[in-house]
Amino acid sequence: MPASASRPRPRVIVTRRLPHAVETRMAELFDVELNLTDTPFTAQQLAQAARDCDVLVPTVTDHVDAAVFAAAAEGGRLKLCANFGVGVDHIDMHAARAAKVAITNTPGVLTDDTADMVMALILSVPRRLAEGEKLVRAGEWQGWSPTGMLGHRITGKRLGIIGMGRIGRAVATRARAFGLTVHYHNRHRLPPEVEGELEATFWADLDAMLARVDFISINCPHTPETHHLIDARRFGLMQRNAYVINAARGEILDENALCEALAAGRIAGAGLDVFEREPFIDPRLLDLPGVVLLPHMGSATFEGRQAMGEKVIANIRVWVDGHRPPDIVLDGWA
Ligand code: DGY
């Protein structure tokens, strides 16, 4: 960890455009290199950046893999990877640990925005919002009809949340206001007072929960343990009227199995804000009914992105001052 006071400003490389005020503040505080074109870095550019800076600020669009950390070790400078985003599954933690690079993220400030987006998908898919909007825009709407655009009711249905961290709990709070009953699967059971407040039922057995609920919302992080957590076998356990909502990470769902389950009518629909190979979208998803697709925009609010930038700056500043950054995910000097 660096000592503070007379040290030169740290060399910081940011891989994507950030909100203007965040970039301006970074330029005041750091010797910063911004990406004014916003073109995602190639693997070579990322490796070069890791060689040339003290602090790298990547986003979910960067694969910060072993080659990047090998380049960092060659350069001998990189000590902190201050991720702009909460998910860190695009960063190779083993390689970071070996290279003694600390990792920070931006938790807490995108919880409500992401939970709102989950709720929007829970409403959009069964109530056919995207289809209705398309119909109106295409000039094909013939007026109200008793049997037109029928969808399925939300109130009284069961929601199964996978991953009851900050975002999962914020989804639960919203869902209760819409009359859904809340069920959840998590590595650890919540304390009784939190469970009581959310009126949430814990399922230790994910398979058993999947077979019982009408909506499944994925809100856990993507880790080796949750990769393809929802696979063909688990789609087979779900009810035919079930909807799957994913605003976490695409890789938690086996997208091929999802397409097959939807095409075969094994489940009723899906609301997806994230995909397995972003920005590539499996063309089958574009043609399937009962599917709402969004471009990874769960945290996309002006307020949220500004707050994420402020967290990145705070993490870097605290590190520069020789202290443990508040949002440490991996301690590079442990
Ligand atoms: C997050 O913060 O993880 C968002 O998905 C964007 O990276």
Short mmCIF file of C-alpha atoms and ligand atoms in Angstrom, two decimals:
data_model
loop_
_atom_site.label_atom_id
_atom_site.label_comp_id
_atom_site.label_asym_id
_atom_site.label_seq_id
_atom_site.Cartn_x
_atom_site.Cartn_y
_atom_site.Cartn_z
CA MET A 1 0.00 0.00 0.00
CA PRO A 2 1.45 3.40 -0.89
CA ALA A 3 2.29 6.00 1.75
CA SER A 4 0.38 9.28 1.30
CA ALA A 5 1.61 12.91 1.34
CA SER A 6 4.24 13.74 -1.27
CA ARG A 7 3.59 10.89 -3.67
CA PRO A 8 2.96 11.86 -7.31
CA ARG A 9 -0.62 11.60 -8.52
CA PRO A 10 -1.42 7.99 -9.39
CA ARG A 11 -1.63 7.07 -13.04
CA VAL A 12 -5.22 5.92 -13.59
CA ILE A 13 -6.52 4.40 -16.84
CA VAL A 14 -10.29 4.27 -17.38
CA THR A 15 -11.47 1.84 -20.04
CA ARG A 16 -14.85 3.40 -20.94
CA ARG A 17 -16.51 6.81 -20.91
CA LEU A 18 -17.88 7.67 -17.47
CA PRO A 19 -20.37 10.41 -16.51
CA HIS A 20 -18.89 13.82 -17.30
CA ALA A 21 -18.69 15.01 -13.67
CA VAL A 22 -16.86 11.80 -12.71
CA GLU A 23 -14.32 12.21 -15.49
CA THR A 24 -13.80 15.86 -14.57
CA ARG A 25 -13.17 15.03 -10.92
CA MET A 26 -10.81 12.21 -11.87
CA ALA A 27 -8.82 14.61 -14.03
CA GLU A 28 -8.53 16.99 -11.06
CA LEU A 29 -7.36 14.28 -8.68
CA PHE A 30 -5.36 11.82 -10.74
CA ASP A 31 -3.02 11.57 -13.70
CA VAL A 32 -5.89 10.02 -15.60
CA GLU A 33 -6.19 8.62 -19.11
CA LEU A 34 -9.83 8.65 -20.22
CA ASN A 35 -11.33 6.76 -23.12
CA LEU A 36 -12.98 9.62 -24.96
CA THR A 37 -14.14 7.47 -27.89
CA ASP A 38 -15.76 4.92 -25.53
CA THR A 39 -14.58 2.13 -27.84
CA PRO A 40 -14.07 -0.98 -25.67
CA PHE A 41 -10.40 -1.88 -25.28
CA THR A 42 -9.02 -4.82 -27.22
CA ALA A 43 -7.20 -7.52 -25.22
CA GLN A 44 -3.90 -5.93 -26.29
CA GLN A 45 -4.98 -2.44 -25.22
CA LEU A 46 -6.13 -3.75 -21.87
CA ALA A 47 -2.82 -5.53 -21.30
CA GLN A 48 -0.93 -2.38 -22.30
CA ALA A 49 -3.03 -0.32 -19.89
CA ALA A 50 -2.30 -2.78 -17.08
CA ARG A 51 1.42 -2.39 -17.82
CA ASP A 52 1.25 1.40 -17.79
CA CYS A 53 -0.86 2.42 -14.81
CA ASP A 54 -1.11 2.27 -11.01
CA VAL A 55 -4.89 1.98 -11.05
CA LEU A 56 -7.06 0.41 -13.74
CA VAL A 57 -10.77 1.30 -13.87
CA PRO A 58 -12.48 -1.40 -15.93
CA THR A 59 -16.17 -2.17 -16.47
CA VAL A 60 -18.18 -5.31 -17.13
CA THR A 61 -17.23 -5.05 -20.84
CA ASP A 62 -13.55 -5.76 -20.12
CA HIS A 63 -12.12 -9.25 -19.71
CA VAL A 64 -9.55 -8.59 -17.03
CA ASP A 65 -8.01 -12.03 -17.32
CA ALA A 66 -4.74 -13.75 -16.46
CA ALA A 67 -3.01 -12.18 -19.50
CA VAL A 68 -3.89 -8.71 -18.20
CA PHE A 69 -2.46 -9.49 -14.77
CA ALA A 70 0.64 -11.02 -16.37
CA ALA A 71 1.13 -7.73 -18.23
CA ALA A 72 0.58 -5.88 -14.95
CA ALA A 73 3.30 -7.96 -13.31
CA GLU A 74 5.66 -7.10 -16.20
CA GLY A 75 4.91 -3.40 -15.81
CA GLY A 76 5.31 -3.64 -12.04
CA ARG A 77 2.96 -0.69 -11.42
CA LEU A 78 -0.64 -1.87 -11.23
CA LYS A 79 -1.77 -2.20 -7.63
CA LEU A 80 -5.50 -1.48 -7.75
CA CYS A 81 -8.27 -2.47 -10.11
CA ALA A 82 -11.18 -0.17 -9.16
CA ASN A 83 -14.10 -1.68 -11.01
CA PHE A 84 -16.92 0.59 -12.19
CA GLY A 85 -19.74 -1.81 -11.31
CA VAL A 86 -20.72 -4.21 -8.59
CA GLY A 87 -20.24 -7.53 -10.45
CA VAL A 88 -16.61 -8.62 -10.69
CA ASP A 89 -17.00 -11.87 -12.60
CA HIS A 90 -15.13 -10.36 -15.57
CA ILE A 91 -12.01 -10.09 -13.40
CA ASP A 92 -9.83 -13.16 -12.81
CA MET A 93 -9.56 -13.14 -9.01
CA HIS A 94 -6.91 -15.86 -8.82
CA ALA A 95 -4.67 -14.00 -11.25
CA ALA A 96 -5.29 -10.72 -9.39
CA ARG A 97 -4.34 -12.34 -6.09
CA ALA A 98 -1.19 -13.84 -7.60
CA ALA A 99 -0.25 -10.44 -9.06
CA LYS A 100 -1.02 -8.76 -5.68
CA VAL A 101 -3.53 -6.40 -7.27
CA ALA A 102 -6.40 -5.25 -5.03
CA ILE A 103 -9.95 -5.20 -6.44
CA THR A 104 -12.75 -2.82 -5.46
CA ASN A 105 -16.32 -2.50 -6.75
CA THR A 106 -19.34 -0.19 -6.34
CA PRO A 107 -21.97 -1.92 -4.18
CA GLY A 108 -25.14 -0.40 -2.75
CA VAL A 109 -25.62 2.50 -5.14
CA LEU A 110 -27.33 0.52 -7.89
CA THR A 111 -29.52 -1.68 -5.72
CA ASP A 112 -32.78 0.23 -6.16
CA ASP A 113 -32.29 0.87 -9.87
CA THR A 114 -31.61 -2.79 -10.56
CA ALA A 115 -34.52 -3.94 -8.38
CA ASP A 116 -36.79 -1.50 -10.25
CA MET A 117 -35.69 -3.08 -13.52
CA VAL A 118 -36.41 -6.58 -12.20
CA MET A 119 -39.87 -5.41 -11.18
CA ALA A 120 -40.39 -3.79 -14.59
CA LEU A 121 -39.59 -7.14 -16.23
CA ILE A 122 -41.87 -9.01 -13.82
CA LEU A 123 -44.67 -6.70 -14.97
CA SER A 124 -43.69 -6.54 -18.65
CA VAL A 125 -43.49 -10.20 -19.52
CA PRO A 126 -46.84 -11.60 -18.31
CA ARG A 127 -48.71 -8.39 -19.17
CA ARG A 128 -47.17 -8.32 -22.68
CA LEU A 129 -46.03 -4.69 -22.53
CA ALA A 130 -43.46 -4.97 -25.31
CA GLU A 131 -45.95 -6.66 -27.66
CA GLY A 132 -48.60 -4.05 -26.93
CA GLU A 133 -46.20 -1.21 -27.59
CA LYS A 134 -45.11 -2.76 -30.88
CA LEU A 135 -48.72 -3.17 -31.97
CA VAL A 136 -49.49 0.50 -31.36
CA ARG A 137 -46.32 1.71 -33.09
CA ALA A 138 -47.00 -0.54 -36.10
CA GLY A 139 -50.41 1.14 -36.48
CA GLU A 140 -52.05 -2.27 -36.13
CA TRP A 141 -54.16 -1.62 -33.06
CA GLN A 142 -57.86 -1.92 -33.92
CA GLY A 143 -59.16 -0.60 -30.59
CA TRP A 144 -60.15 -2.18 -27.28
CA SER A 145 -61.53 -5.69 -27.36
CA PRO A 146 -62.73 -8.01 -24.57
CA THR A 147 -60.24 -10.65 -25.63
CA GLY A 148 -57.41 -8.42 -26.85
CA MET A 149 -53.88 -8.56 -25.44
CA LEU A 150 -54.74 -10.84 -22.54
CA GLY A 151 -51.88 -11.61 -20.24
CA HIS A 152 -51.46 -13.08 -16.79
CA ARG A 153 -52.14 -11.45 -13.42
CA ILE A 154 -49.26 -10.66 -11.10
CA THR A 155 -51.13 -10.32 -7.81
CA GLY A 156 -51.35 -13.48 -5.75
CA LYS A 157 -48.55 -15.26 -7.60
CA ARG A 158 -45.39 -16.69 -6.05
CA LEU A 159 -42.00 -15.14 -6.69
CA GLY A 160 -38.87 -17.20 -6.10
CA ILE A 161 -35.74 -15.08 -5.67
CA ILE A 162 -32.37 -16.74 -6.17
CA GLY A 163 -29.83 -14.74 -4.19
CA MET A 164 -31.11 -12.65 -1.29
CA GLY A 165 -28.39 -10.01 -1.08
CA ARG A 166 -29.08 -6.30 -1.34
CA ILE A 167 -30.74 -6.50 -4.75
CA GLY A 168 -32.74 -9.65 -3.96
CA ARG A 169 -34.13 -8.01 -0.84
CA ALA A 170 -34.99 -4.81 -2.71
CA VAL A 171 -36.86 -6.95 -5.26
CA ALA A 172 -38.71 -8.69 -2.42
CA THR A 173 -39.84 -5.35 -0.95
CA ARG A 174 -41.20 -4.22 -4.30
CA ALA A 175 -42.79 -7.58 -5.07
CA ARG A 176 -44.78 -7.56 -1.84
CA ALA A 177 -46.30 -4.20 -2.79
CA PHE A 178 -47.57 -5.87 -5.98
CA GLY A 179 -49.20 -8.70 -4.03
CA LEU A 180 -46.63 -11.39 -4.82
CA THR A 181 -45.66 -13.83 -2.10
CA VAL A 182 -41.91 -14.00 -1.64
CA HIS A 183 -39.86 -17.19 -1.61
CA TYR A 184 -36.09 -17.30 -1.74
CA HIS A 185 -33.08 -19.52 -2.06
CA ASN A 186 -29.77 -18.28 -0.72
CA ARG A 187 -26.51 -19.75 0.51
CA HIS A 188 -27.42 -18.58 3.99
CA ARG A 189 -30.83 -18.19 5.52
CA LEU A 190 -31.67 -14.57 6.43
CA PRO A 191 -32.01 -13.61 10.10
CA PRO A 192 -35.59 -14.23 11.32
CA GLU A 193 -36.33 -10.50 11.69
CA VAL A 194 -35.37 -9.81 8.05
CA GLU A 195 -37.35 -12.83 6.86
CA GLY A 196 -40.29 -11.61 8.93
CA GLU A 197 -40.08 -8.08 7.56
CA LEU A 198 -40.04 -9.35 3.97
CA GLU A 199 -42.54 -12.13 4.74
CA ALA A 200 -40.15 -14.34 2.81
CA THR A 201 -40.10 -18.14 2.85
CA PHE A 202 -36.67 -19.76 2.73
CA TRP A 203 -36.03 -22.81 0.54
CA ALA A 204 -32.77 -24.59 1.24
CA ASP A 205 -33.51 -26.79 -1.77
CA LEU A 206 -33.45 -24.72 -4.97
CA ASP A 207 -35.04 -27.50 -7.02
CA ALA A 208 -38.02 -27.66 -4.67
CA MET A 209 -38.51 -23.88 -4.87
CA LEU A 210 -38.30 -23.83 -8.66
CA ALA A 211 -41.10 -26.39 -8.89
CA ARG A 212 -43.42 -24.25 -6.75
CA VAL A 213 -43.09 -20.65 -7.96
CA ASP A 214 -44.63 -18.66 -10.82
CA PHE A 215 -41.76 -16.17 -11.24
CA ILE A 216 -38.08 -16.83 -10.79
CA SER A 217 -35.82 -13.81 -10.35
CA ILE A 218 -32.08 -14.37 -10.55
CA ASN A 219 -30.26 -11.98 -8.23
CA CYS A 220 -27.11 -13.84 -7.22
CA PRO A 221 -23.59 -13.05 -8.41
CA HIS A 222 -22.02 -15.05 -11.23
CA THR A 223 -19.35 -17.30 -9.75
CA PRO A 224 -18.00 -20.73 -10.75
CA GLU A 225 -20.71 -22.19 -8.43
CA THR A 226 -23.57 -20.27 -10.09
CA HIS A 227 -22.41 -20.70 -13.70
CA HIS A 228 -25.36 -22.33 -15.55
CA LEU A 229 -27.13 -22.72 -12.22
CA ILE A 230 -30.35 -22.77 -14.22
CA ASP A 231 -29.78 -25.49 -16.79
CA ALA A 232 -31.98 -27.82 -18.86
CA ARG A 233 -32.69 -30.07 -15.87
CA ARG A 234 -33.86 -27.13 -13.76
CA PHE A 235 -36.00 -25.68 -16.56
CA GLY A 236 -37.61 -29.13 -16.56
CA LEU A 237 -38.58 -28.71 -12.90
CA MET A 238 -40.39 -25.41 -13.43
CA GLN A 239 -44.11 -25.02 -13.94
CA ARG A 240 -45.30 -24.49 -17.50
CA ASN A 241 -46.72 -21.11 -16.48
CA ALA A 242 -43.42 -19.96 -14.92
CA TYR A 243 -41.54 -16.84 -16.00
CA VAL A 244 -37.79 -16.43 -15.57
CA ILE A 245 -36.36 -12.95 -14.96
CA ASN A 246 -32.62 -12.29 -15.13
CA ALA A 247 -31.04 -8.91 -14.41
CA ALA A 248 -27.92 -10.37 -12.75
CA ARG A 249 -25.55 -12.07 -15.19
CA GLY A 250 -26.36 -13.96 -18.38
CA GLU A 251 -24.01 -16.81 -17.58
CA ILE A 252 -26.12 -17.93 -14.60
CA LEU A 253 -28.72 -19.18 -17.09
CA ASP A 254 -27.77 -21.73 -19.70
CA GLU A 255 -29.06 -19.61 -22.60
CA ASN A 256 -29.27 -22.53 -25.00
CA ALA A 257 -31.38 -24.48 -22.49
CA LEU A 258 -33.52 -21.38 -21.97
CA CYS A 259 -34.20 -21.08 -25.73
CA GLU A 260 -35.10 -24.77 -25.88
CA ALA A 261 -37.39 -24.52 -22.82
CA LEU A 262 -39.18 -21.49 -24.29
CA ALA A 263 -39.50 -23.03 -27.76
CA ALA A 264 -40.91 -26.25 -26.30
CA GLY A 265 -43.37 -24.35 -24.06
CA ARG A 266 -41.67 -25.80 -20.97
CA ILE A 267 -41.93 -22.34 -19.39
CA ALA A 268 -44.17 -19.38 -20.23
CA GLY A 269 -41.65 -16.62 -20.80
CA ALA A 270 -38.53 -14.74 -19.84
CA GLY A 271 -37.48 -11.19 -19.08
CA LEU A 272 -33.77 -10.70 -19.72
CA ASP A 273 -31.58 -7.69 -19.08
CA VAL A 274 -28.36 -9.71 -19.38
CA PHE A 275 -27.06 -12.35 -21.79
CA GLU A 276 -24.46 -15.04 -21.88
CA ARG A 277 -22.29 -13.52 -24.62
CA GLU A 278 -23.08 -9.79 -24.49
CA PRO A 279 -23.68 -7.93 -26.70
CA PHE A 280 -24.46 -11.01 -28.83
CA ILE A 281 -28.07 -12.10 -28.52
CA ASP A 282 -29.04 -15.64 -29.51
CA PRO A 283 -31.26 -15.03 -32.59
CA ARG A 284 -33.77 -17.58 -31.28
CA LEU A 285 -34.60 -15.20 -28.43
CA LEU A 286 -35.63 -12.53 -30.93
CA ASP A 287 -38.32 -14.75 -32.43
CA LEU A 288 -39.75 -16.41 -29.35
CA PRO A 289 -43.05 -15.18 -27.91
CA GLY A 290 -43.23 -14.25 -24.22
CA VAL A 291 -39.74 -12.80 -24.13
CA VAL A 292 -38.72 -9.25 -23.22
CA LEU A 293 -35.13 -8.31 -23.97
CA LEU A 294 -33.27 -5.30 -22.57
CA PRO A 295 -29.68 -4.13 -23.21
CA HIS A 296 -28.10 -4.64 -19.75
CA MET A 297 -29.61 -1.41 -18.42
CA GLY A 298 -30.47 -2.38 -14.83
CA SER A 299 -28.15 0.21 -13.29
CA ALA A 300 -28.57 2.74 -16.10
CA THR A 301 -29.79 5.84 -14.28
CA PHE A 302 -27.96 9.17 -14.23
CA GLU A 303 -28.03 9.08 -10.44
CA GLY A 304 -26.75 5.52 -10.20
CA ARG A 305 -23.91 5.91 -12.67
CA GLN A 306 -22.82 9.14 -10.98
CA ALA A 307 -22.81 7.39 -7.60
CA MET A 308 -20.86 4.47 -9.04
CA GLY A 309 -18.23 6.91 -10.32
CA GLU A 310 -18.04 8.58 -6.93
CA LYS A 311 -17.44 5.21 -5.32
CA VAL A 312 -14.63 4.47 -7.76
CA ILE A 313 -13.02 7.82 -6.92
CA ALA A 314 -13.42 7.24 -3.17
CA ASN A 315 -11.89 3.79 -3.42
CA ILE A 316 -8.89 5.14 -5.33
CA ARG A 317 -8.39 8.10 -2.99
CA VAL A 318 -8.51 5.98 0.15
CA TRP A 319 -6.03 3.57 -1.42
CA VAL A 320 -3.74 6.46 -2.42
CA ASP A 321 -3.86 7.67 1.18
CA GLY A 322 -2.58 4.29 2.29
CA HIS A 323 -5.82 2.92 3.75
CA ARG A 324 -8.04 -0.01 2.98
CA PRO A 325 -10.62 1.13 0.36
CA PRO A 326 -14.24 0.90 1.57
CA ASP A 327 -15.41 -1.42 -1.21
CA ILE A 328 -12.61 -3.93 -1.18
CA VAL A 329 -13.41 -7.25 -2.89
CA LEU A 330 -9.88 -8.60 -2.96
CA ASP A 331 -7.13 -7.36 -0.76
CA GLY A 332 -4.03 -7.12 -2.96
CA TRP A 333 -1.58 -6.84 -0.10
CA ALA A 334 -3.05 -9.47 2.23
C1 DGY B 1 -22.88 -4.17 -12.34
O1 DGY B 1 -22.63 -3.19 -11.65
O2 DGY B 1 -22.48 -5.30 -12.08
C2 DGY B 1 -23.66 -3.93 -13.59
O3 DGY B 1 -24.16 -5.11 -14.11
C3 DGY B 1 -22.76 -3.25 -14.61
O4 DGY B 1 -21.51 -3.80 -14.52
#
